[in-house]
mmCIF file of C-alpha atoms in Angstrom:
data_model
loop_
_atom_site.group_PDB
_atom_site.id
_atom_site.type_symbol
_atom_site.label_atom_id
_atom_site.label_comp_id
_atom_site.label_asym_id
_atom_site.label_seq_id
_atom_site.Cartn_x
_atom_site.Cartn_y
_atom_site.Cartn_z
ATOM 1 C CA MET A 530 -0.028 -0.053 -0.010
ATOM 2 C CA ASP A 531 2.990 2.352 0.609
ATOM 3 C CA SER A 532 4.020 2.922 -2.967
ATOM 4 C CA LEU A 533 6.637 5.361 -4.032
ATOM 5 C CA LYS A 534 5.378 8.870 -4.432
ATOM 6 C CA PRO A 535 5.590 9.829 -8.143
ATOM 7 C CA GLN A 536 7.771 12.859 -8.839
ATOM 8 C CA LEU A 537 6.299 15.808 -10.796
ATOM 9 C CA PRO A 538 8.411 16.738 -13.781
ATOM 10 C CA LYS A 539 9.971 20.176 -13.925
ATOM 11 C CA ILE A 540 7.555 22.555 -15.685
ATOM 12 C CA SER A 541 9.062 25.522 -17.449
ATOM 13 C CA ASN A 542 7.566 28.874 -17.269
ATOM 14 C CA GLU A 543 6.413 28.817 -20.792
ATOM 15 C CA ASP A 544 4.535 25.589 -20.218
ATOM 16 C CA ARG A 545 2.756 26.934 -17.092
ATOM 17 C CA THR A 546 -0.804 27.949 -17.824
ATOM 18 C CA PRO A 547 -3.397 29.164 -15.267
ATOM 19 C CA LEU A 548 -4.859 25.650 -15.249
ATOM 20 C CA VAL A 549 -1.422 24.045 -14.524
ATOM 21 C CA ASP A 550 -0.823 26.526 -11.628
ATOM 22 C CA VAL A 551 -4.220 25.749 -10.190
ATOM 23 C CA LEU A 552 -3.639 21.907 -10.419
ATOM 24 C CA LEU A 553 -0.183 22.361 -8.765
ATOM 25 C CA GLU A 554 -1.723 24.276 -5.937
ATOM 26 C CA LEU A 555 -4.467 21.606 -5.631
ATOM 27 C CA LEU A 556 -1.766 18.856 -5.427
ATOM 28 C CA ALA A 557 0.117 20.810 -2.658
ATOM 29 C CA TRP A 558 -3.130 21.323 -0.719
ATOM 30 C CA GLN A 559 -4.040 17.603 -0.986
ATOM 31 C CA GLN A 560 -0.602 16.602 0.267
ATOM 32 C CA ILE A 561 -1.045 18.895 3.291
ATOM 33 C CA GLN A 562 -4.452 17.252 4.006
ATOM 34 C CA ILE A 563 -3.038 13.722 3.695
ATOM 35 C CA ASP A 564 -0.283 14.620 6.130
ATOM 36 C CA LYS A 565 -2.828 16.054 8.611
ATOM 37 C CA LEU A 566 -4.967 12.966 8.350
ATOM 38 C CA LYS A 567 -1.980 10.677 8.922
ATOM 39 C CA GLN A 568 -1.023 12.562 12.046
ATOM 40 C CA GLU A 569 -4.641 12.418 13.299
ATOM 41 C CA ILE A 570 -4.701 8.628 12.677
ATOM 42 C CA LEU A 571 -1.456 8.180 14.665
ATOM 43 C CA LYS A 572 -2.823 10.392 17.425
ATOM 44 C CA ILE A 573 -6.026 8.337 17.689
ATOM 45 C CA LYS A 574 -3.979 5.162 17.747
ATOM 46 C CA GLY A 575 -1.788 6.746 20.477
ATOM 47 C CA GLU A 576 1.208 6.550 18.193
ATOM 48 C CA THR A 577 2.068 10.164 17.717
ATOM 49 C CA THR A 578 5.642 9.278 16.999
ATOM 50 C CA LYS A 579 7.684 5.992 16.563
ATOM 51 C CA PRO A 580 7.267 4.063 19.831
ATOM 52 C CA ASN A 581 10.304 4.420 22.180
ATOM 53 C CA ILE A 582 11.138 0.807 22.937
ATOM 54 C CA LYS A 583 13.835 0.638 25.571
ATOM 55 C CA PRO A 584 16.449 -2.163 25.304
ATOM 56 C CA SER A 585 16.043 -5.287 27.419
ATOM 57 C CA LYS A 586 17.722 -5.016 30.918
ATOM 58 C CA MET A 587 17.742 -8.840 31.152
ATOM 59 C CA ASP A 588 21.164 -9.012 29.426
ATOM 60 C CA GLU A 589 22.681 -6.252 31.666
ATOM 61 C CA ASP A 590 21.314 -7.824 34.845
ATOM 62 C CA SER A 591 22.822 -11.319 34.014
ATOM 63 C CA ALA A 592 26.166 -9.726 32.996
ATOM 64 C CA GLU A 593 26.418 -7.846 36.278
ATOM 65 C CA ASP A 594 25.418 -10.876 38.272
ATOM 66 C CA ASN A 595 28.065 -12.980 36.510
ATOM 67 C CA GLU A 596 30.745 -10.408 37.185
ATOM 68 C CA GLU A 597 29.830 -10.050 40.875
ATOM 69 C CA ASN A 598 29.075 -13.715 41.847
ATOM 70 C CA GLY A 599 30.874 -15.686 39.183
ATOM 71 C CA ASP A 600 27.552 -17.225 38.191
ATOM 72 C CA ASP A 601 23.858 -16.731 38.831
ATOM 73 C CA SER A 602 23.172 -19.835 40.965
ATOM 74 C CA ASP A 603 22.833 -17.717 44.059
ATOM 75 C CA LYS A 604 20.076 -15.728 42.437
ATOM 76 C CA SER A 605 18.081 -18.800 41.546
ATOM 77 C CA LYS A 606 18.382 -20.184 45.075
ATOM 78 C CA LYS A 607 17.292 -16.869 46.422
ATOM 79 C CA ASN A 608 14.014 -16.967 44.597
ATOM 80 C CA LYS A 609 13.097 -20.511 45.480
ATOM 81 C CA GLY A 610 11.439 -21.587 48.732
ATOM 82 C CA PRO A 611 12.577 -24.466 50.872
ATOM 83 C CA LYS A 612 12.254 -27.961 49.430
ATOM 84 C CA ARG A 613 10.144 -30.448 51.170
ATOM 85 C CA SER A 614 8.472 -33.723 50.356
ATOM 86 C CA LYS A 615 4.862 -33.405 49.180
ATOM 87 C CA THR A 616 3.786 -36.442 51.199
ATOM 88 C CA GLU A 617 5.784 -35.608 54.331
ATOM 89 C CA TYR A 618 2.812 -34.288 56.223
ATOM 90 C CA LEU A 619 0.192 -36.490 54.608
ATOM 91 C CA LYS A 620 -1.581 -38.845 57.005
ATOM 92 C CA ILE A 621 -1.531 -42.380 55.611
ATOM 93 C CA ASP A 622 -4.677 -44.259 56.737
ATOM 94 C CA ALA A 623 -3.929 -47.662 54.988
ATOM 95 C CA THR A 624 -1.175 -49.417 53.111
ATOM 96 C CA ILE A 625 -2.152 -51.939 50.435
ATOM 97 C CA ASP A 626 0.256 -54.226 48.662
ATOM 98 C CA ILE A 627 -0.728 -54.899 45.058
ATOM 99 C CA GLN A 628 0.537 -57.973 43.241
ATOM 100 C CA PRO A 629 0.385 -58.212 39.465
ATOM 101 C CA ASP A 630 -2.247 -60.597 37.981
ATOM 102 C CA ASN A 631 0.221 -62.394 35.759
ATOM 103 C CA ILE A 632 4.050 -62.036 35.427
ATOM 104 C CA PRO A 633 5.663 -62.819 32.057
ATOM 105 C CA ALA A 634 8.292 -65.444 32.178
ATOM 106 C CA ASP A 635 11.108 -63.176 30.801
ATOM 107 C CA SER A 636 10.436 -60.313 33.156
ATOM 108 C CA ILE A 637 13.108 -59.041 35.566
ATOM 109 C CA HIS A 638 12.421 -57.802 39.096
ATOM 110 C CA LYS A 639 13.740 -54.290 39.314
ATOM 111 C CA GLY A 640 12.568 -53.522 42.858
ATOM 112 C CA PHE A 641 9.608 -51.840 44.543
ATOM 113 C CA ARG A 642 8.328 -48.266 44.184
ATOM 114 C CA ASP A 643 6.198 -46.530 46.669
ATOM 115 C CA VAL A 644 3.190 -44.721 45.180
ATOM 116 C CA VAL A 645 0.785 -42.474 47.216
ATOM 117 C CA ILE A 646 -2.769 -42.158 45.819
ATOM 118 C CA GLN A 647 -4.863 -39.670 47.850
ATOM 119 C CA ASP A 648 -4.621 -41.102 51.320
ATOM 120 C CA ILE A 649 -3.696 -44.656 50.531
ATOM 121 C CA LYS A 650 -0.085 -45.773 50.136
ATOM 122 C CA PHE A 651 0.509 -48.443 47.420
ATOM 123 C CA GLU A 652 3.649 -50.574 46.958
ATOM 124 C CA THR A 653 3.982 -51.548 43.396
ATOM 125 C CA PHE A 654 6.139 -54.283 41.739
ATOM 126 C CA ASN A 655 8.238 -53.079 38.770
ATOM 127 C CA THR A 656 8.529 -55.480 35.862
ATOM 128 C CA CYS A 657 9.889 -55.098 32.363
#
């Protein structure tokens, strides 16, 4: 939509007639009106000028942290809360051992794994 604006050729004084002068004035007036309307559109959109987008400070912060601390592992530890088990404070009402219905002959016992489902603790048998 933004095409190049055609340039008017130079018009010598001998080629200028009253009609040509009026048309040149009309073109100049139209250009002024177009510019005013473009400015009004930008004002309505809230973009009176090109938006001033500031550079990201993320790169600066990480560079400063790396210089001061050597790495940013302290910063990640600072933001995290204490680690704790999700089931540590969970009251276990019953423990049920579940045995598989059929065990394939070529399966290998890899141990047990505790699984907590709601308030019941299950001990499962791992097979492959």
